[in-house]
Short mmCIF file of N, CA and C in Angstrom, two decimals:
data_model
loop_
_atom_site.label_atom_id
_atom_site.label_comp_id
_atom_site.label_asym_id
_atom_site.label_seq_id
_atom_site.Cartn_x
_atom_site.Cartn_y
_atom_site.Cartn_z
N MET A 99 0.82 -1.18 0.00
CA MET A 99 0.00 0.00 0.00
C MET A 99 0.87 1.25 0.00
N LYS A 100 0.46 2.21 -0.80
CA LYS A 100 1.19 3.46 -0.89
C LYS A 100 0.27 4.61 -0.50
N PHE A 101 0.88 5.69 -0.01
CA PHE A 101 0.12 6.88 0.35
C PHE A 101 -0.47 7.49 -0.91
N LEU A 102 -1.78 7.76 -0.89
CA LEU A 102 -2.46 8.34 -2.05
C LEU A 102 -2.59 9.85 -1.90
N GLY A 103 -3.12 10.30 -0.79
CA GLY A 103 -3.34 11.72 -0.59
C GLY A 103 -4.35 11.94 0.52
N ASN A 104 -4.96 13.13 0.53
CA ASN A 104 -5.94 13.48 1.55
C ASN A 104 -7.31 13.65 0.90
N SER A 105 -8.34 13.20 1.63
CA SER A 105 -9.70 13.34 1.11
C SER A 105 -10.14 14.79 1.25
N LEU A 106 -10.93 15.26 0.28
CA LEU A 106 -11.43 16.63 0.31
C LEU A 106 -12.91 16.69 0.64
N HIS A 107 -13.74 16.05 -0.19
CA HIS A 107 -15.18 16.07 0.04
C HIS A 107 -15.85 15.00 -0.83
N ILE A 108 -17.16 14.80 -0.57
CA ILE A 108 -17.94 13.91 -1.42
C ILE A 108 -18.72 14.79 -2.39
N ALA A 109 -18.55 14.55 -3.67
CA ALA A 109 -19.19 15.35 -4.71
C ALA A 109 -20.68 15.01 -4.81
N SER A 110 -21.42 15.82 -5.54
CA SER A 110 -22.86 15.57 -5.69
C SER A 110 -23.14 14.27 -6.45
N SER A 111 -22.15 13.79 -7.20
CA SER A 111 -22.30 12.51 -7.90
C SER A 111 -22.13 11.32 -6.97
N GLY A 112 -21.68 11.56 -5.73
CA GLY A 112 -21.50 10.48 -4.77
C GLY A 112 -20.07 9.97 -4.72
N LYS A 113 -19.19 10.54 -5.52
CA LYS A 113 -17.80 10.10 -5.53
C LYS A 113 -16.97 10.94 -4.56
N LEU A 114 -16.00 10.31 -3.94
CA LEU A 114 -15.09 10.99 -3.03
C LEU A 114 -13.99 11.65 -3.85
N ILE A 115 -13.71 12.91 -3.57
CA ILE A 115 -12.66 13.64 -4.26
C ILE A 115 -11.49 13.78 -3.31
N ALA A 116 -10.28 13.46 -3.80
CA ALA A 116 -9.07 13.53 -2.99
C ALA A 116 -8.00 14.30 -3.77
N ARG A 117 -7.02 14.81 -3.05
CA ARG A 117 -5.89 15.53 -3.66
C ARG A 117 -4.65 14.70 -3.42
N SER A 118 -3.82 14.54 -4.43
CA SER A 118 -2.65 13.69 -4.33
C SER A 118 -1.41 14.42 -4.83
N THR A 119 -0.25 13.82 -4.57
CA THR A 119 1.00 14.34 -5.10
C THR A 119 1.52 13.46 -6.22
N LYS A 120 0.92 12.29 -6.39
CA LYS A 120 1.31 11.36 -7.45
C LYS A 120 0.07 10.93 -8.21
N THR A 121 0.27 10.50 -9.43
CA THR A 121 -0.84 10.05 -10.25
C THR A 121 -1.01 8.54 -10.09
N PRO A 122 -2.10 8.09 -9.45
CA PRO A 122 -2.32 6.65 -9.30
C PRO A 122 -2.93 6.06 -10.57
N SER A 123 -2.83 4.77 -10.71
CA SER A 123 -3.44 4.13 -11.87
C SER A 123 -4.91 3.85 -11.56
N PRO A 124 -5.80 4.05 -12.53
CA PRO A 124 -7.22 3.79 -12.31
C PRO A 124 -7.46 2.32 -11.97
N GLY A 125 -8.42 2.09 -11.09
CA GLY A 125 -8.75 0.73 -10.70
C GLY A 125 -8.10 0.29 -9.41
N GLY A 126 -7.22 1.10 -8.85
CA GLY A 126 -6.57 0.76 -7.58
C GLY A 126 -7.55 0.84 -6.43
N ILE A 127 -7.42 -0.06 -5.46
CA ILE A 127 -8.29 -0.08 -4.30
C ILE A 127 -7.81 0.97 -3.30
N VAL A 128 -8.75 1.77 -2.79
CA VAL A 128 -8.42 2.85 -1.86
C VAL A 128 -8.81 2.44 -0.44
N PHE A 129 -7.89 2.70 0.50
CA PHE A 129 -8.09 2.39 1.91
C PHE A 129 -8.02 3.67 2.72
N ASP A 130 -8.73 3.69 3.87
CA ASP A 130 -8.60 4.83 4.77
C ASP A 130 -7.45 4.58 5.73
N SER A 131 -7.27 5.46 6.71
CA SER A 131 -6.14 5.33 7.63
C SER A 131 -6.27 4.12 8.55
N ASN A 132 -7.49 3.57 8.70
CA ASN A 132 -7.69 2.37 9.52
C ASN A 132 -7.60 1.09 8.70
N LYS A 133 -7.15 1.20 7.46
CA LYS A 133 -6.99 0.09 6.52
C LYS A 133 -8.32 -0.58 6.16
N ASN A 134 -9.39 0.21 6.12
CA ASN A 134 -10.68 -0.27 5.64
C ASN A 134 -10.81 0.08 4.17
N ARG A 135 -11.28 -0.89 3.37
CA ARG A 135 -11.48 -0.63 1.94
C ARG A 135 -12.66 0.31 1.78
N ILE A 136 -12.46 1.41 1.05
CA ILE A 136 -13.57 2.35 0.88
C ILE A 136 -13.99 2.53 -0.57
N GLY A 137 -13.11 2.25 -1.53
CA GLY A 137 -13.50 2.42 -2.93
C GLY A 137 -12.39 2.12 -3.91
N LYS A 138 -12.63 2.53 -5.17
CA LYS A 138 -11.69 2.33 -6.26
C LYS A 138 -11.39 3.67 -6.93
N VAL A 139 -10.17 3.81 -7.41
CA VAL A 139 -9.81 5.01 -8.18
C VAL A 139 -10.59 4.97 -9.48
N ASN A 140 -11.38 6.00 -9.70
CA ASN A 140 -12.24 6.05 -10.87
C ASN A 140 -11.65 6.91 -11.97
N TYR A 141 -11.19 8.11 -11.61
CA TYR A 141 -10.74 9.07 -12.61
C TYR A 141 -9.71 10.00 -11.99
N VAL A 142 -8.72 10.39 -12.75
CA VAL A 142 -7.68 11.32 -12.30
C VAL A 142 -7.76 12.55 -13.20
N PHE A 143 -7.83 13.73 -12.58
CA PHE A 143 -7.96 14.96 -13.37
C PHE A 143 -7.23 16.11 -12.69
N GLY A 144 -7.05 17.18 -13.42
CA GLY A 144 -6.39 18.36 -12.88
C GLY A 144 -4.92 18.41 -13.25
N PRO A 145 -4.15 19.25 -12.54
CA PRO A 145 -2.73 19.40 -12.87
C PRO A 145 -1.94 18.12 -12.61
N THR A 146 -0.86 17.95 -13.36
CA THR A 146 -0.09 16.71 -13.24
C THR A 146 0.73 16.63 -11.97
N LYS A 147 1.13 17.76 -11.40
CA LYS A 147 1.94 17.72 -10.18
C LYS A 147 1.11 17.44 -8.93
N LYS A 148 -0.11 17.93 -8.87
CA LYS A 148 -1.00 17.70 -7.73
C LYS A 148 -2.40 17.39 -8.26
N PRO A 149 -2.60 16.17 -8.79
CA PRO A 149 -3.90 15.85 -9.40
C PRO A 149 -5.00 15.62 -8.36
N TYR A 150 -6.22 15.76 -8.83
CA TYR A 150 -7.40 15.38 -8.06
C TYR A 150 -7.76 13.96 -8.46
N ILE A 151 -8.29 13.20 -7.51
CA ILE A 151 -8.66 11.81 -7.78
C ILE A 151 -10.12 11.64 -7.43
N SER A 152 -10.88 11.06 -8.36
CA SER A 152 -12.27 10.72 -8.12
C SER A 152 -12.31 9.25 -7.71
N ILE A 153 -12.91 8.97 -6.56
CA ILE A 153 -12.95 7.62 -6.01
C ILE A 153 -14.39 7.15 -5.94
N ARG A 154 -14.69 6.04 -6.62
CA ARG A 154 -16.03 5.45 -6.55
C ARG A 154 -16.12 4.64 -5.27
N LEU A 155 -16.99 5.05 -4.36
CA LEU A 155 -17.09 4.40 -3.05
C LEU A 155 -17.83 3.07 -3.17
N PHE A 156 -17.42 2.11 -2.35
CA PHE A 156 -18.12 0.84 -2.26
C PHE A 156 -19.42 1.04 -1.50
N LYS A 157 -20.39 0.17 -1.74
CA LYS A 157 -21.67 0.26 -1.02
C LYS A 157 -21.47 0.04 0.47
N SER A 158 -20.47 -0.75 0.83
CA SER A 158 -20.22 -1.06 2.24
C SER A 158 -19.51 0.08 2.98
N ALA A 159 -19.03 1.09 2.25
CA ALA A 159 -18.31 2.21 2.88
C ALA A 159 -19.30 3.10 3.63
N ASN A 160 -18.91 3.56 4.81
CA ASN A 160 -19.75 4.43 5.63
C ASN A 160 -19.56 5.88 5.16
N ARG A 161 -20.50 6.38 4.35
CA ARG A 161 -20.38 7.71 3.75
C ARG A 161 -20.36 8.82 4.79
N ARG A 162 -21.16 8.68 5.84
CA ARG A 162 -21.20 9.72 6.88
C ARG A 162 -19.85 9.83 7.59
N LYS A 163 -19.26 8.70 7.89
CA LYS A 163 -17.96 8.71 8.56
C LYS A 163 -16.89 9.33 7.65
N ILE A 164 -16.93 8.99 6.38
CA ILE A 164 -15.96 9.53 5.42
C ILE A 164 -16.15 11.05 5.29
N GLU A 165 -17.40 11.48 5.24
CA GLU A 165 -17.69 12.91 5.10
C GLU A 165 -17.25 13.70 6.33
N LYS A 166 -17.40 13.10 7.52
CA LYS A 166 -16.96 13.76 8.76
C LYS A 166 -15.45 13.89 8.81
N ASN A 167 -14.73 12.90 8.30
CA ASN A 167 -13.27 12.87 8.39
C ASN A 167 -12.60 13.42 7.14
N CYS A 168 -13.07 14.54 6.63
CA CYS A 168 -12.43 15.17 5.48
C CYS A 168 -11.02 15.58 5.87
N GLY A 169 -10.08 15.38 4.98
CA GLY A 169 -8.69 15.66 5.27
C GLY A 169 -7.94 14.43 5.74
N GLU A 170 -8.64 13.30 5.85
CA GLU A 170 -8.03 12.04 6.30
C GLU A 170 -7.07 11.51 5.24
N LYS A 171 -6.01 10.85 5.68
CA LYS A 171 -5.05 10.25 4.76
C LYS A 171 -5.66 9.02 4.11
N LEU A 172 -5.40 8.88 2.82
CA LEU A 172 -5.88 7.73 2.06
C LEU A 172 -4.69 6.99 1.47
N PHE A 173 -4.87 5.69 1.28
CA PHE A 173 -3.82 4.84 0.74
C PHE A 173 -4.39 4.05 -0.43
N VAL A 174 -3.52 3.62 -1.32
CA VAL A 174 -3.96 2.88 -2.51
C VAL A 174 -3.08 1.66 -2.72
N SER A 175 -3.70 0.59 -3.22
CA SER A 175 -2.94 -0.59 -3.60
C SER A 175 -2.98 -0.69 -5.11
N LYS A 176 -2.06 -1.43 -5.67
CA LYS A 176 -1.99 -1.58 -7.12
C LYS A 176 -3.22 -2.35 -7.60
N PRO A 177 -3.75 -1.98 -8.77
CA PRO A 177 -4.87 -2.74 -9.32
C PRO A 177 -4.40 -4.12 -9.77
N LYS A 178 -5.32 -5.05 -9.75
CA LYS A 178 -4.98 -6.39 -10.22
C LYS A 178 -4.71 -6.32 -11.72
N SER A 179 -3.56 -6.80 -12.11
CA SER A 179 -3.24 -6.78 -13.54
C SER A 179 -3.87 -7.99 -14.21
N LYS A 180 -4.48 -7.71 -15.31
CA LYS A 180 -5.11 -8.80 -16.06
C LYS A 180 -4.07 -9.39 -17.00
N LYS A 181 -3.86 -10.68 -16.88
CA LYS A 181 -2.90 -11.34 -17.75
C LYS A 181 -3.49 -11.47 -19.15
N PRO A 182 -2.67 -11.26 -20.16
CA PRO A 182 -3.20 -11.42 -21.51
C PRO A 182 -3.54 -12.88 -21.77
N ARG A 183 -4.60 -13.07 -22.51
CA ARG A 183 -5.01 -14.43 -22.81
C ARG A 183 -4.05 -15.05 -23.81
N LYS A 184 -3.77 -16.31 -23.64
CA LYS A 184 -2.89 -17.01 -24.58
C LYS A 184 -3.68 -17.36 -25.83
N ARG A 185 -3.06 -17.10 -26.93
CA ARG A 185 -3.70 -17.42 -28.20
C ARG A 185 -3.28 -18.80 -28.64
N ARG A 186 -4.24 -19.54 -29.03
CA ARG A 186 -3.94 -20.89 -29.52
C ARG A 186 -3.92 -20.85 -31.03
N MET A 187 -2.86 -21.39 -31.57
CA MET A 187 -2.73 -21.44 -33.03
C MET A 187 -3.36 -22.72 -33.54
N LYS A 188 -4.02 -22.60 -34.67
CA LYS A 188 -4.62 -23.80 -35.27
C LYS A 188 -3.52 -24.66 -35.86
N SER A 189 -3.63 -25.95 -35.64
CA SER A 189 -2.61 -26.86 -36.16
C SER A 189 -2.96 -27.38 -37.53
#
C-alpha cells in the first residue's frame, strides 16, 4: 500500500474527491487510515503535479464517517493486472 493523498469532500455525484502528489493508476483499491477498503480510483484529473482523484465508493463504505473525516489520509494498492489471454494457433 502506498500513500495516495488526503480526502477533500464527497461530490454531488457520490464520488469521493481527494488531492494527491502522485498520479495513481485507475482501478486501484483505496483504503482509509484504519486500513478499511472504501473504494476504487475512478478518474484522475487536474494538474499533473498535484492531481485530483475521483474515487467510486463501495456500497459497504460508511459515507457519513468519510464525510466527517475530510482531510483524512488515504492509501492505494496496485490494481490487479489482467494477464493477456494465450492465443492458440490452429494446427
